[in-house]
Amino acid sequence: MLYGLIDCNSFYCSCQRSFDPELKHRPVVVLSNNDGCAIARTAEAKQLGIKMGEAWHLVRHERKLSDVRWFSSNYPLYADMSRRVYQVLLDYSPRVEPYSIDEMFLDLSGFAVELHAHCGAMRQAVQQITKVPTCVGWGPTKTIAKLANGLAKDRPELEGLCDLTDSQTRQKFYRNVSVGEVWGIGRRLLPKLHDAGMRTIEQFVEAKPAHIRKIMAITGVRLQAELQGESCLQIAEIAEARKGMACTRSFGRPITTYEEMHEAVTGFAAKAAEKLRAEDQDAAHIAVFIQTNRHRRDEGWYANQFSISCEPTNDTFAICQHASRLLKRIWLNGYRYAKAGVMLNDLAPHGQQSTLFSTVSTKPEQESLLAAMDGINQKFGSGTLFPLSAGIKRDWKPRQAMLSAHYTTRLEEIMEAQAW
Amino acid sequence: MSARYAGDRTTGFASPAADAVEGPIDLSQILDLKNPSRYPVRVRGATFMGRGILDGDILIADTAGSPQVGQLVIAWAAGRVLLAELQKRDKAWWLISGDDTHPPLQVDPARDVEIWANVTSVVREKA
């Protein structure tokens, strides 16, 4: 077997750049939900010293950052660009596993000859078609492919491609690279490995399995085998249907009244129910949580969650009612709430798990109403039709003050070209 | 429900067309909009009226192809997005204005003049 990993460079920023020529040479930063902190930075932005997780409101006025273009995260755009990258890759590998929105594992077995040219052409195609730059690494296991990808990204002399198929090449890298660079070895684990005398990957690979097992159990042993070229992890292709569904948000400003929180939670419940119907599932367990700002404990800290089991349903109105009842149980006056959410669990295909004592099974006319609602929201945009209890003003919505156009998903926002 | 009847499943007399249903024409399929290299782009200005392209038209741009003489392209030039015609002179590619209001501009990525996509189709919402 031969595995590849392709990773999009500064993916969210690159997506913004795909449609805006003015961003070409400028530092670009994309902010987290609610315009909180930096979650993607171009190389130019990194050079200016902007750190991952840096809070936008603390640095926005710094003079040396005056040239930076800041963007609110535009997830519909990034999802569509990820879809495009995936589709391009299918021309270069029979099996592609989208591991995250911006990195995908590839089955490269059968391309052994001219693999360097093959990966180079693939990288070039993604760049031309989506305008998104990438790096590709490959080797006999997923862990090695991931490592190769990291090297391709960190070492400009590799020109975006890194081949760790050959065990002698690997040995050379293993000797000089920290074990912390290995997929799955996080900061918490690193000191323990250091204490056990494992600083480089070479030391980790040559350690006794029993020794590693003591520190990181079976995962560590599997990781060691993978680094030795023995494949333990397969290509998984598309993720299985989710076991739970959630809609949670940070608010643009603190919520202090029950009425507003009720609107927010109802809105989240409605959104979660809509997602449920889109996957044709029912939920039999509903949870609601609310919390104040974790970083402002001086203002008083409160967080609570309550949940119930219920008849399996995907009916917006039933789920909103449950959520409303749950909220009543946990609400406390006098706090400044920063975040809330609704989680749906115990999912099963719609209509399948009707119970013997079912009392509230969705009536046909209710099904039609929900289908009509989903139809209207699909046609005229999400949130066109919603339960009134979710509120109309909703000015606590997350801040998205620097949102770019939805270039590929909304016709009224597509790129404009001047007839020359 | 109306959406489920396509001329096939009749209740009284069996539809003679039951095995011949083809469904309505799907323009997104004809314009190949699900292809990863296809992007819609809105035209501003009417310099390409001579080639049948009006202000407000939607162009379907394709980023996958290679440059062709006479092709309409979406180009990036010094921070602007342009619709232009592509021509070849002295082994170089040039952007040509639709009504000769601008002199030709040489395609040169080093000077930030580059082709973003080829134009493959035109859509006009209201004829």
Short mmCIF file of N, CA and C in Angstrom, two decimals, chain A residues 27 33 46 71 120 142 153 258 289-290 309 318 320 390 414:
data_model
loop_
_atom_site.label_atom_id
_atom_site.label_comp_id
_atom_site.label_asym_id
_atom_site.label_seq_id
_atom_site.Cartn_x
_atom_site.Cartn_y
_atom_site.Cartn_z
N PRO A 27 -1.08 40.32 3.49
CA PRO A 27 -1.33 39.39 4.57
C PRO A 27 -2.83 39.24 4.81
N ASN A 33 -15.45 32.08 14.67
CA ASN A 33 -16.83 32.51 14.87
C ASN A 33 -16.86 33.73 15.77
N LYS A 46 1.81 35.51 9.08
CA LYS A 46 2.65 34.84 10.09
C LYS A 46 3.94 35.63 10.28
N PHE A 71 -10.80 38.68 7.86
CA PHE A 71 -12.09 38.18 7.38
C PHE A 71 -12.80 37.39 8.48
N GLY A 120 2.95 15.78 -8.36
CA GLY A 120 3.19 17.15 -8.82
C GLY A 120 2.05 17.62 -9.72
N LYS A 142 -0.29 5.76 6.69
CA LYS A 142 -0.90 7.08 6.84
C LYS A 142 -0.04 7.98 7.74
N LYS A 153 5.70 20.86 3.83
CA LYS A 153 5.22 22.20 4.15
C LYS A 153 6.33 23.05 4.78
N TYR A 258 -34.12 36.25 29.97
CA TYR A 258 -34.63 34.92 29.64
C TYR A 258 -35.26 34.92 28.24
N PHE A 289 -27.55 23.48 26.72
CA PHE A 289 -26.61 24.05 27.68
C PHE A 289 -26.52 25.55 27.51
N ILE A 290 -26.21 26.24 28.61
CA ILE A 290 -25.94 27.68 28.56
C ILE A 290 -24.71 27.95 29.41
N SER A 309 -34.64 12.19 27.57
CA SER A 309 -34.96 11.26 26.50
C SER A 309 -36.40 11.52 26.09
N ALA A 318 -41.75 20.00 17.99
CA ALA A 318 -41.59 19.14 19.16
C ALA A 318 -40.23 19.39 19.81
N CYS A 320 -38.32 22.06 19.59
CA CYS A 320 -38.29 23.40 20.20
C CYS A 320 -38.99 23.38 21.57
N ALA A 390 -38.37 31.76 17.79
CA ALA A 390 -36.92 31.93 17.65
C ALA A 390 -36.54 33.40 17.53
N ILE A 414 -21.83 36.30 -6.46
CA ILE A 414 -20.73 35.74 -7.25
C ILE A 414 -19.72 36.82 -7.64
#
